PDB file of N, CA and C in Angstrom:
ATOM      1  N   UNK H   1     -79.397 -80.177 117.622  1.00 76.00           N
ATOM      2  CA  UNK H   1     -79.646 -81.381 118.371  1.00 76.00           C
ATOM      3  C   UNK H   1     -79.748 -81.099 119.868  1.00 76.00           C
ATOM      4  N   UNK H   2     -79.712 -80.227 120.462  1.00 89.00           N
ATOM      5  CA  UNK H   2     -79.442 -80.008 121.826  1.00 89.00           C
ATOM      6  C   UNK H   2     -78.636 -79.816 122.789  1.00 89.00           C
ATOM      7  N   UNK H   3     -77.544 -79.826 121.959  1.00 93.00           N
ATOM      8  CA  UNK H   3     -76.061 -80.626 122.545  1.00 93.00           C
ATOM      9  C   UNK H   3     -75.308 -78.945 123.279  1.00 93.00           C
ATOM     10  N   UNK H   4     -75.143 -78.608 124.338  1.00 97.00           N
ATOM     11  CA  UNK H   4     -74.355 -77.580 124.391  1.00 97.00           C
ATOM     12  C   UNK H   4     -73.066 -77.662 123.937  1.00 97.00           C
ATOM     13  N   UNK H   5     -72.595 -76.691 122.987  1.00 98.00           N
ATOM     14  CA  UNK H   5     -71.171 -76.516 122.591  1.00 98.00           C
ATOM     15  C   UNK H   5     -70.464 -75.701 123.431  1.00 98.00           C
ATOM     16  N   UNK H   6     -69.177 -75.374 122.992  1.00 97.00           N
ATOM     17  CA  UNK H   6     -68.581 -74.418 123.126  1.00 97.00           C
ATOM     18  C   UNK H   6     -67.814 -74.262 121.935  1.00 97.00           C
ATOM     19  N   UNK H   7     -66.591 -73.274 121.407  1.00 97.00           N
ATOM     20  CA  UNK H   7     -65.688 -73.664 120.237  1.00 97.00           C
ATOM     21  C   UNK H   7     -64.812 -72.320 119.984  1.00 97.00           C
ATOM     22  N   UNK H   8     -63.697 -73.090 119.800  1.00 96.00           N
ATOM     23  CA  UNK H   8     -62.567 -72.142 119.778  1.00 96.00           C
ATOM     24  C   UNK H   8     -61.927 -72.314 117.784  1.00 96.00           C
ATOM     25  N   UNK H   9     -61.433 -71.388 117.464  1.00 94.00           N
ATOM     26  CA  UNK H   9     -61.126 -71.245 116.001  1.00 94.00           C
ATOM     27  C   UNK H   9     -59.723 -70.420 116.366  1.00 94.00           C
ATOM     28  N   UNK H  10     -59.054 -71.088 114.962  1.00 92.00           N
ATOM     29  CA  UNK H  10     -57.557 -70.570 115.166  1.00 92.00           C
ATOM     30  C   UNK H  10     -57.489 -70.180 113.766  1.00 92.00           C
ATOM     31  N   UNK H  11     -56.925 -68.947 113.805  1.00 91.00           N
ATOM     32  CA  UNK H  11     -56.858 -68.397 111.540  1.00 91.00           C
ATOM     33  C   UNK H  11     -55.424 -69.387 111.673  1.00 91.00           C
ATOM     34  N   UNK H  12     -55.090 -70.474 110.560  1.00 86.00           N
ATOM     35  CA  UNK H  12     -53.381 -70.865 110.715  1.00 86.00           C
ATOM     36  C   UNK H  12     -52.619 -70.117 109.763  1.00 86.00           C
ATOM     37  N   UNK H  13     -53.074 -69.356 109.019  1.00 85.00           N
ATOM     38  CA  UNK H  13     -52.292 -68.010 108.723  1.00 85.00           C
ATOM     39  C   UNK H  13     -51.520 -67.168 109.545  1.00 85.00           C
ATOM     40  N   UNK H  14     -51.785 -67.368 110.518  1.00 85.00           N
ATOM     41  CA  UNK H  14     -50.889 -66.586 111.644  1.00 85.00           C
ATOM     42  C   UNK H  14     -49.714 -67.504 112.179  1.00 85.00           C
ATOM     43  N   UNK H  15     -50.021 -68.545 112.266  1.00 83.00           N
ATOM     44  CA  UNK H  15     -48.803 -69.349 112.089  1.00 83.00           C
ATOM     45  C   UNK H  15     -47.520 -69.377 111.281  1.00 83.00           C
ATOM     46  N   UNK H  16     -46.367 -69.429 112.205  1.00 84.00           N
ATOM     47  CA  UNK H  16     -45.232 -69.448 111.516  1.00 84.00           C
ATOM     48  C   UNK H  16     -44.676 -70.104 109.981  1.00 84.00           C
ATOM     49  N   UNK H  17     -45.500 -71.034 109.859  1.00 85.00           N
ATOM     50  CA  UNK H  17     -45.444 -71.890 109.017  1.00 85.00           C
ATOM     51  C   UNK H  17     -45.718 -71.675 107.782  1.00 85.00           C
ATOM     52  N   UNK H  18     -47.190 -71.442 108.023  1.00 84.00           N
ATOM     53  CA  UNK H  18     -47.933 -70.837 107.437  1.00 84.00           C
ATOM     54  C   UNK H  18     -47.684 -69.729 106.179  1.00 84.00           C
ATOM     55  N   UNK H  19     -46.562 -68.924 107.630  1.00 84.00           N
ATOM     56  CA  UNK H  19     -46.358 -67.827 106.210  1.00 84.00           C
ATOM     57  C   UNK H  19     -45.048 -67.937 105.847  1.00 84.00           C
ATOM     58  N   UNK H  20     -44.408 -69.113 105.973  1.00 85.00           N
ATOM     59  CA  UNK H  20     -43.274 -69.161 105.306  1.00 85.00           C
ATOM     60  C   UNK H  20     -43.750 -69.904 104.368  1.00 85.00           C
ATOM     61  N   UNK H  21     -44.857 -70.594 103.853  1.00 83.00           N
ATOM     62  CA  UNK H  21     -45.198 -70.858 102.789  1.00 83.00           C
ATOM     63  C   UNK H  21     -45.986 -70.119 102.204  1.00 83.00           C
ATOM     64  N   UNK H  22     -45.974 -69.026 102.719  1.00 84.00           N
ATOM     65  CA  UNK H  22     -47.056 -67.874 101.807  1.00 84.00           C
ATOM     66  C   UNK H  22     -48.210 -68.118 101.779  1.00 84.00           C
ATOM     67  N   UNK H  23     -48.930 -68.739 102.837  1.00 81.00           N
ATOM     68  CA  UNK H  23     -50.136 -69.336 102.692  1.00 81.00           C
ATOM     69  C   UNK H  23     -50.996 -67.814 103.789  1.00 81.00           C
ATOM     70  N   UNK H  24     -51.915 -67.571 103.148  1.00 81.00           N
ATOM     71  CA  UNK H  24     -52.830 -66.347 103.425  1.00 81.00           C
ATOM     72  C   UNK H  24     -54.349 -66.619 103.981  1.00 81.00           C
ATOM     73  N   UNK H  25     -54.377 -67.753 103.955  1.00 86.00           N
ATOM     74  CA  UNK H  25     -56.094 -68.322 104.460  1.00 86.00           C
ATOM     75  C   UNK H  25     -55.978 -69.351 105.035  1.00 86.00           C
ATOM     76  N   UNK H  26     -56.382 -70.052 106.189  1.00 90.00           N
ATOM     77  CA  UNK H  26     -57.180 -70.903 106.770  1.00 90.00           C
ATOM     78  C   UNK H  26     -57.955 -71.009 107.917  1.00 90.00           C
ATOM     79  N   UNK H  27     -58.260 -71.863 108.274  1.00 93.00           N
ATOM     80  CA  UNK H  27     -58.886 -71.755 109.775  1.00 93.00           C
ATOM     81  C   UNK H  27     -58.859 -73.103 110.375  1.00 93.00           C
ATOM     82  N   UNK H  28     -59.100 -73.144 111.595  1.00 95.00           N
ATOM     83  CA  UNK H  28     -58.824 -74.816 112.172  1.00 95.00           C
ATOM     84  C   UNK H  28     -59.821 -74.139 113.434  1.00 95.00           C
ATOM     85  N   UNK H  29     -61.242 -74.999 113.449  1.00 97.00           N
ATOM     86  CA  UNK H  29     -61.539 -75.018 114.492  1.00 97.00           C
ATOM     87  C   UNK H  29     -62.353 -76.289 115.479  1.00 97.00           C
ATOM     88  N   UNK H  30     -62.390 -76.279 116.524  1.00 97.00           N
ATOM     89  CA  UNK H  30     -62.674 -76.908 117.788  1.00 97.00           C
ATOM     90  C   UNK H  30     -64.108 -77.316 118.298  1.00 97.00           C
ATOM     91  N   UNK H  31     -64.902 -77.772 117.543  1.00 98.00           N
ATOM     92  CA  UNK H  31     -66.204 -78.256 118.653  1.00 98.00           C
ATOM     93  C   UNK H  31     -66.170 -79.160 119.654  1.00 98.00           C
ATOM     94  N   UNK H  32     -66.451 -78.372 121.020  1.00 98.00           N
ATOM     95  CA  UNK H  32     -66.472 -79.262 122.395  1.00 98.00           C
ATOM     96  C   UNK H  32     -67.876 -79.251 122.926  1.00 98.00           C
ATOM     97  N   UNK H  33     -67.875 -79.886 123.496  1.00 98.00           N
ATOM     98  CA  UNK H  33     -69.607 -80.470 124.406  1.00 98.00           C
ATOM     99  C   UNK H  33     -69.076 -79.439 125.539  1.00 98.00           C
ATOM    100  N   UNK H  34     -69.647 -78.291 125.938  1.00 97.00           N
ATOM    101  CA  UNK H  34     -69.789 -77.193 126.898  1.00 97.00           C
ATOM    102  C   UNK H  34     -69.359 -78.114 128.368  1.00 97.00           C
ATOM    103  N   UNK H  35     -69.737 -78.841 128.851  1.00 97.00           N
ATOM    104  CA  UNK H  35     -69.989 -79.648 130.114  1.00 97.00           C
ATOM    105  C   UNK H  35     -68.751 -80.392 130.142  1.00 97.00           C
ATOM    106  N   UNK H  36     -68.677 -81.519 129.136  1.00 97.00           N
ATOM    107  CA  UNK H  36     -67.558 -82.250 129.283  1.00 97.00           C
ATOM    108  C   UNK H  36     -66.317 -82.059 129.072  1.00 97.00           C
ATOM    109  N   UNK H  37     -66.544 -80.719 127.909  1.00 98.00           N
ATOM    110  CA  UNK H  37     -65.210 -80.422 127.123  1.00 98.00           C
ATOM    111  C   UNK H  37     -64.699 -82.121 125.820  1.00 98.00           C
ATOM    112  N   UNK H  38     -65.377 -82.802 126.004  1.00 98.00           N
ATOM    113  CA  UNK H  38     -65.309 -83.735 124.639  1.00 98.00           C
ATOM    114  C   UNK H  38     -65.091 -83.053 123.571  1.00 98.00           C
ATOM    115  N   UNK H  39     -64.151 -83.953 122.749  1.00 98.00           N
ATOM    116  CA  UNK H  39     -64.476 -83.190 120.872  1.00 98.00           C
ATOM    117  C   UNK H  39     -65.131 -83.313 120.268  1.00 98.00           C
ATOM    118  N   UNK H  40     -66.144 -83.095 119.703  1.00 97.00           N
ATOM    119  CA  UNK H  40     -67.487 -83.240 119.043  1.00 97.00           C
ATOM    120  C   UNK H  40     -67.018 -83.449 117.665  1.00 97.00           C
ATOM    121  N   UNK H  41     -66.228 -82.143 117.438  1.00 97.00           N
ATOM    122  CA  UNK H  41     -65.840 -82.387 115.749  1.00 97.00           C
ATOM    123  C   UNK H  41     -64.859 -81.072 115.554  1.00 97.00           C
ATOM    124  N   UNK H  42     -64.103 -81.280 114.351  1.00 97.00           N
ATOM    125  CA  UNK H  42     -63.212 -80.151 113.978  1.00 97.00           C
ATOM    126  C   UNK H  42     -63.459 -79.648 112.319  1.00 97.00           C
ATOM    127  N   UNK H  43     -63.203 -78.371 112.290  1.00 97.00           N
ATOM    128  CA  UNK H  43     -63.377 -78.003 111.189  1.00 97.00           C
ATOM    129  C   UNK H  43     -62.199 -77.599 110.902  1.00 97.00           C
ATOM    130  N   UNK H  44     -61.527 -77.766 109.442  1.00 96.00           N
ATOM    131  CA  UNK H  44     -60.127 -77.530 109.059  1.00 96.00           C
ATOM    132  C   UNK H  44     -60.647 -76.766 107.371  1.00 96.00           C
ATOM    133  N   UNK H  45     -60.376 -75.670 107.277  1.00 93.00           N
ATOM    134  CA  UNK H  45     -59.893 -74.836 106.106  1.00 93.00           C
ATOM    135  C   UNK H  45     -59.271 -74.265 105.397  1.00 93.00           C
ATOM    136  N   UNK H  46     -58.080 -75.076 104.925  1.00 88.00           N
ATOM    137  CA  UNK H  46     -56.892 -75.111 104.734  1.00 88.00           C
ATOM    138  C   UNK H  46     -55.909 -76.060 103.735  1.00 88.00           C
ATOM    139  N   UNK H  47     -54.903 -74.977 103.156  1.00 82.00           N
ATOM    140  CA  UNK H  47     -54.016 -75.841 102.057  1.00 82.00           C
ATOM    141  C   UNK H  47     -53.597 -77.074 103.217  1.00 82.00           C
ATOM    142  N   UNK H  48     -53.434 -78.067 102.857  1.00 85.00           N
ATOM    143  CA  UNK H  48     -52.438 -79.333 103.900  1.00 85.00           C
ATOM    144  C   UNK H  48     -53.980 -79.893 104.930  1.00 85.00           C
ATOM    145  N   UNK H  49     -54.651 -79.482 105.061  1.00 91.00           N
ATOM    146  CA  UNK H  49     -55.557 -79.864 105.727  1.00 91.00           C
ATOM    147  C   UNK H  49     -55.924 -81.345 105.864  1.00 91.00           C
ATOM    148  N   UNK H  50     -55.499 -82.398 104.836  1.00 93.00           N
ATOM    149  CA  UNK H  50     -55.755 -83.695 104.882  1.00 93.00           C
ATOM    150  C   UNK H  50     -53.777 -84.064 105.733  1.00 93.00           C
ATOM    151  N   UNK H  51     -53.324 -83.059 106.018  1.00 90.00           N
ATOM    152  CA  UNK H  51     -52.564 -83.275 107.254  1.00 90.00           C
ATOM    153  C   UNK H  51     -52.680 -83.350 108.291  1.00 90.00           C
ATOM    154  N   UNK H  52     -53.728 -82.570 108.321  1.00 91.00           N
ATOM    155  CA  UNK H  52     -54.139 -82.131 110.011  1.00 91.00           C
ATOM    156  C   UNK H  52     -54.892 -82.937 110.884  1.00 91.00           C
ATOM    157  N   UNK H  53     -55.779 -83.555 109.526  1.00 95.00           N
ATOM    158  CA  UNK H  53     -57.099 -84.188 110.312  1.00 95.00           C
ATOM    159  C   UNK H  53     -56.758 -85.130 111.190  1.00 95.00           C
ATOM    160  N   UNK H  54     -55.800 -85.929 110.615  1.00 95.00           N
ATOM    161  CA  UNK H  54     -55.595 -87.331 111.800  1.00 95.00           C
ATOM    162  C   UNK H  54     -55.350 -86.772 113.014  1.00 95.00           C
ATOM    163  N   UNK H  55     -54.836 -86.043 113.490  1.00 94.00           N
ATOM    164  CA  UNK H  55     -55.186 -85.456 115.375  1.00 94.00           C
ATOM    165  C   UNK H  55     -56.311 -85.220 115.494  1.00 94.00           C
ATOM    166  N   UNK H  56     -57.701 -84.887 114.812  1.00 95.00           N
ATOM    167  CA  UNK H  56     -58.370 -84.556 114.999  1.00 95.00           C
ATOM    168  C   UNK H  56     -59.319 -85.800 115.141  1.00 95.00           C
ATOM    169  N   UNK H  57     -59.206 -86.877 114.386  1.00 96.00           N
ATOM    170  CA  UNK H  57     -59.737 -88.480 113.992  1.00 96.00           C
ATOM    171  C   UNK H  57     -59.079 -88.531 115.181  1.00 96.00           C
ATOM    172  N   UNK H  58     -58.199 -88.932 116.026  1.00 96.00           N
ATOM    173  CA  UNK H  58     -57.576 -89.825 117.194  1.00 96.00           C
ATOM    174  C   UNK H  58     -58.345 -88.886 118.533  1.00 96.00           C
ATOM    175  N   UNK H  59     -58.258 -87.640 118.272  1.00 96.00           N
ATOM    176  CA  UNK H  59     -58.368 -87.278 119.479  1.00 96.00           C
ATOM    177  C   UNK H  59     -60.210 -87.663 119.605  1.00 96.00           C
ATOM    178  N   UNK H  60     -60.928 -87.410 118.782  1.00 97.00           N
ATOM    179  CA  UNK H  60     -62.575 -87.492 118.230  1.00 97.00           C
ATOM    180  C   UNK H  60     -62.483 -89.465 119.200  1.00 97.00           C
ATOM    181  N   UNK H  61     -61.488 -90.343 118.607  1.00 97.00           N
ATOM    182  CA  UNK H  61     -61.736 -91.774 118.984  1.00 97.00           C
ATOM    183  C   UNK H  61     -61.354 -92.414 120.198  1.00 97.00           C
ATOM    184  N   UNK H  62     -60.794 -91.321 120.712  1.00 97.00           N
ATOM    185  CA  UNK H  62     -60.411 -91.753 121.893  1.00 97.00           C
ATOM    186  C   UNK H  62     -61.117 -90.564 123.009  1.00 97.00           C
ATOM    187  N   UNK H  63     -62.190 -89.418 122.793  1.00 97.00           N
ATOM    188  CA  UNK H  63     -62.680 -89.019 123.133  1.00 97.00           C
ATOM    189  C   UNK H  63     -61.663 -88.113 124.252  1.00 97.00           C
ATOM    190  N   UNK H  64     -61.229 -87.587 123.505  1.00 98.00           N
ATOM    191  CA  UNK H  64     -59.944 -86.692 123.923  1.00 98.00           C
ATOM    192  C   UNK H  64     -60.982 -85.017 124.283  1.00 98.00           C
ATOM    193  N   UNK H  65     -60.241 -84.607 125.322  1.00 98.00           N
ATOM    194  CA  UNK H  65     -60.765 -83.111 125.763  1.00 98.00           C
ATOM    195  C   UNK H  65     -59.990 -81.767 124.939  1.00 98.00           C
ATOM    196  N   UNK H  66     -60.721 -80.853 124.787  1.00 96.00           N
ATOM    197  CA  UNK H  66     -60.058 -79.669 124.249  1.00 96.00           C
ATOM    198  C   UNK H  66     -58.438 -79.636 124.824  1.00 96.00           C
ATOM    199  N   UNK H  67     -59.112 -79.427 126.516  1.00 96.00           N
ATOM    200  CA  UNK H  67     -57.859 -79.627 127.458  1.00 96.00           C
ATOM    201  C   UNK H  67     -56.766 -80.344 127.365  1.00 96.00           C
ATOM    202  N   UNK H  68     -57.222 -81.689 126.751  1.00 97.00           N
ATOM    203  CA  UNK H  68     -56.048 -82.825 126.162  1.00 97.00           C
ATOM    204  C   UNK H  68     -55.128 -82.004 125.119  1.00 97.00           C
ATOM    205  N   UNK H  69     -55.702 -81.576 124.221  1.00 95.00           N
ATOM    206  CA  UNK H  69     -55.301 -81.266 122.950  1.00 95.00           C
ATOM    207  C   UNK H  69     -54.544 -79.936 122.964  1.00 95.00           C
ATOM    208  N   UNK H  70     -55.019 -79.152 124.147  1.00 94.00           N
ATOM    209  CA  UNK H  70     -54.160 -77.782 124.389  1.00 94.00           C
ATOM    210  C   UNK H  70     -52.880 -77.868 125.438  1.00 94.00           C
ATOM    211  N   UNK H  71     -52.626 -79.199 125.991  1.00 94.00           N
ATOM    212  CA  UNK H  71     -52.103 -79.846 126.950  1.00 94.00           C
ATOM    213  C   UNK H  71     -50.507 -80.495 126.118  1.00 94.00           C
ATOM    214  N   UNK H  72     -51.294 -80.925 124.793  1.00 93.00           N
ATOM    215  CA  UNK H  72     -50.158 -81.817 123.640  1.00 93.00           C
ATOM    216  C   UNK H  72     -49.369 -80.836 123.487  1.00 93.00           C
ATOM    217  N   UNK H  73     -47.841 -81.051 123.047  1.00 91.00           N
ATOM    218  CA  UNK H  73     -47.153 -80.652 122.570  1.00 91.00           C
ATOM    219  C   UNK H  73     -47.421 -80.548 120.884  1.00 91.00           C
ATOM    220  N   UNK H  74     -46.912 -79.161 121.018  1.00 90.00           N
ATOM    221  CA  UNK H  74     -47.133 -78.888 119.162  1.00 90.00           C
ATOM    222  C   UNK H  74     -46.245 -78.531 118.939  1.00 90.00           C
ATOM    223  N   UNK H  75     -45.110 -79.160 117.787  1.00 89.00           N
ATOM    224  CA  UNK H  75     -43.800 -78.654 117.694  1.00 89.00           C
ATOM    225  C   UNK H  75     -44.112 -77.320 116.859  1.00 89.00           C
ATOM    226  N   UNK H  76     -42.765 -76.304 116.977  1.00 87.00           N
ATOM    227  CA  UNK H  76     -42.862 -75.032 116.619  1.00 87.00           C
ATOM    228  C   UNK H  76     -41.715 -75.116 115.488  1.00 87.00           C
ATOM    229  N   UNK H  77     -41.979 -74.398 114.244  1.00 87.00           N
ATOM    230  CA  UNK H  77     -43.300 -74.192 113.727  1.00 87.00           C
ATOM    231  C   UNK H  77     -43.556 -75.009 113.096  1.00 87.00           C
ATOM    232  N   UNK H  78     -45.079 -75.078 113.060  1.00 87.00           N
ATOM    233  CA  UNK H  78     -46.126 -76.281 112.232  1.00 87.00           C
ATOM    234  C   UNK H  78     -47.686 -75.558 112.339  1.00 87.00           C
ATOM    235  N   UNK H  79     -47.985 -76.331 111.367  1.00 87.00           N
ATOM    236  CA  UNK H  79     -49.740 -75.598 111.257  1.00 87.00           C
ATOM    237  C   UNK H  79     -50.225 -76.681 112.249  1.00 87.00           C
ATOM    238  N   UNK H  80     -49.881 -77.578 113.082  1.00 90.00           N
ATOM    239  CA  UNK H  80     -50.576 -78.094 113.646  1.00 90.00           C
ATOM    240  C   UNK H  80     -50.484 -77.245 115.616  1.00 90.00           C
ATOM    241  N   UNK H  81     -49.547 -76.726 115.301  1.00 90.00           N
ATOM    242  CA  UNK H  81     -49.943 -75.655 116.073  1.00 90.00           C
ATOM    243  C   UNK H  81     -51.384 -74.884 115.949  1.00 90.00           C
ATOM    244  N   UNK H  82     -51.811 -75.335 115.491  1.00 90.00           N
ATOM    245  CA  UNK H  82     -53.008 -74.646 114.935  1.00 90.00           C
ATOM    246  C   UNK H  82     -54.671 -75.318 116.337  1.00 90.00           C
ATOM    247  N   UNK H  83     -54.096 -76.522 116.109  1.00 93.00           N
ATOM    248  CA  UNK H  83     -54.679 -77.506 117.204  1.00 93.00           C
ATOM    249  C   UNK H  83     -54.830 -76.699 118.993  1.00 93.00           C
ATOM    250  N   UNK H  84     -53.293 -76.381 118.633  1.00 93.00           N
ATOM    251  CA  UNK H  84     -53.171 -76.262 120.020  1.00 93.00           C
ATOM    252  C   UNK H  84     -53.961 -74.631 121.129  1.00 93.00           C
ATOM    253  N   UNK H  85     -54.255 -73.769 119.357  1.00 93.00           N
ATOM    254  CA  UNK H  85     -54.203 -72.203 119.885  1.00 93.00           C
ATOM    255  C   UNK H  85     -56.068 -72.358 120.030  1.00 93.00           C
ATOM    256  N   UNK H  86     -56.489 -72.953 118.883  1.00 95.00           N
ATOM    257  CA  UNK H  86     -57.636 -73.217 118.632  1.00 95.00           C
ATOM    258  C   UNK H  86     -58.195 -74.367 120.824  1.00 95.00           C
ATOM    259  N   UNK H  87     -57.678 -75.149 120.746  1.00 95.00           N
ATOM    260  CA  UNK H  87     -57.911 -75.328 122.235  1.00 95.00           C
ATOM    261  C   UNK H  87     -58.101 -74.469 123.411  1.00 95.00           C
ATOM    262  N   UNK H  88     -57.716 -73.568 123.232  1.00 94.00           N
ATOM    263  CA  UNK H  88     -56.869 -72.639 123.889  1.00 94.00           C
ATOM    264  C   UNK H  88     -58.181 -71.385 124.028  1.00 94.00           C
ATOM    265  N   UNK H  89     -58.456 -71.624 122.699  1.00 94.00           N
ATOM    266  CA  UNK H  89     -59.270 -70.201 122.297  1.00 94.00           C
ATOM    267  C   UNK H  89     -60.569 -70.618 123.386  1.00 94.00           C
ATOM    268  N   UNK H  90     -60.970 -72.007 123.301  1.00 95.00           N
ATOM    269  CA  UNK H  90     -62.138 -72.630 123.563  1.00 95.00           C
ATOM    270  C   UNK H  90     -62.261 -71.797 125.076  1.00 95.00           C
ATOM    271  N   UNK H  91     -61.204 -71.958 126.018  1.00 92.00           N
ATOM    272  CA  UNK H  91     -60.819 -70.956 126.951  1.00 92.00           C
ATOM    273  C   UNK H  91     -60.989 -70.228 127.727  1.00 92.00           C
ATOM    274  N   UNK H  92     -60.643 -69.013 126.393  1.00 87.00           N
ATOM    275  CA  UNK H  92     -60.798 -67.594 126.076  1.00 87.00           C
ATOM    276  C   UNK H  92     -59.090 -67.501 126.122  1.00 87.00           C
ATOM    277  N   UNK H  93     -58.240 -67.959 125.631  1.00 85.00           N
ATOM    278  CA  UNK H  93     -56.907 -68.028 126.243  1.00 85.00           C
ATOM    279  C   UNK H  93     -56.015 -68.248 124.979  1.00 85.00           C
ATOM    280  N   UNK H  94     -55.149 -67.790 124.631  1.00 70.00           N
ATOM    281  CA  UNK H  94     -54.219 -67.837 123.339  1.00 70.00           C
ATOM    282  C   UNK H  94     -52.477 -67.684 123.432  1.00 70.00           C
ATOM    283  N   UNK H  95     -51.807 -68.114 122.597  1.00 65.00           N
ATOM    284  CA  UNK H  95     -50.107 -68.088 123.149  1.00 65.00           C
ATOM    285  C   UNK H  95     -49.796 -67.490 122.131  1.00 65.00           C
ATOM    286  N   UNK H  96     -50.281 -67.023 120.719  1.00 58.00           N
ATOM    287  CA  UNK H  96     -49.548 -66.009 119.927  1.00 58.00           C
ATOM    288  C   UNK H  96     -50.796 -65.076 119.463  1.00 58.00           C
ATOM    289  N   UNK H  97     -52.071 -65.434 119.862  1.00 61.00           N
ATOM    290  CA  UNK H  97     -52.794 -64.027 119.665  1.00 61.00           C
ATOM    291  C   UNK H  97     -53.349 -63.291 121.143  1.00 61.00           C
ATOM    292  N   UNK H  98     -52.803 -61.732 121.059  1.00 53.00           N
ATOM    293  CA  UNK H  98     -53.433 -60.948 122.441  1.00 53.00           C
ATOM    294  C   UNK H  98     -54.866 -61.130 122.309  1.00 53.00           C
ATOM    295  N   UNK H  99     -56.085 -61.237 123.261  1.00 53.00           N
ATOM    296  CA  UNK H  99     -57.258 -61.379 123.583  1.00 53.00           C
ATOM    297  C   UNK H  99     -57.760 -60.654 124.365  1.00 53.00           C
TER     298      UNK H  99
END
């Protein structure tokens, strides 16, 4: 469509959470409008994933920024930390993976 992106992806396997449930696959990632940093849309691939989405629905309706969302508090540990690294990535910038 034309739209410049940008987009950050977080594996939530690396999350604490994550692997205390033995969970070995997912991904959570971030589409932003390059310019505005708006959320365009999120992609979630993942066991619990119809957990996740509602931050992703509120932040999408209230036209929330990556920046917003890397800004939120994400309690530790949770896969919704996942939100926050994935923001982060958009970046180039991460709090539990070196880059």
């Amino acid at each position: 469509m034309g739209v410049p992106i940008k987009v950050g992806c977080f594996a939530l396997a690396t999350t604490a959470r994550a692997q205390a449930f033995g969970q070995k696959y997912g991904l959570l990632k971030i589409i932003a409008h390059a310019e505005s940093d708006t959320v365009l849309g999120v992609h979630i691939i993942a066991p619990h994933a119809s957990e996740l989405i509602a931050e992703a629905v509120l932040a999408m309706e209230f036209s929330a920024s990556s920046e917003d969302l890397a800004k939120t508090i994400h309690a530790h540990p949770t896969l919704s930390e996942g939100y926050h690294e994935a923001a982060l990535a958009i970046k180039k910038m991460s709090v539990h993976i070196p880059l």
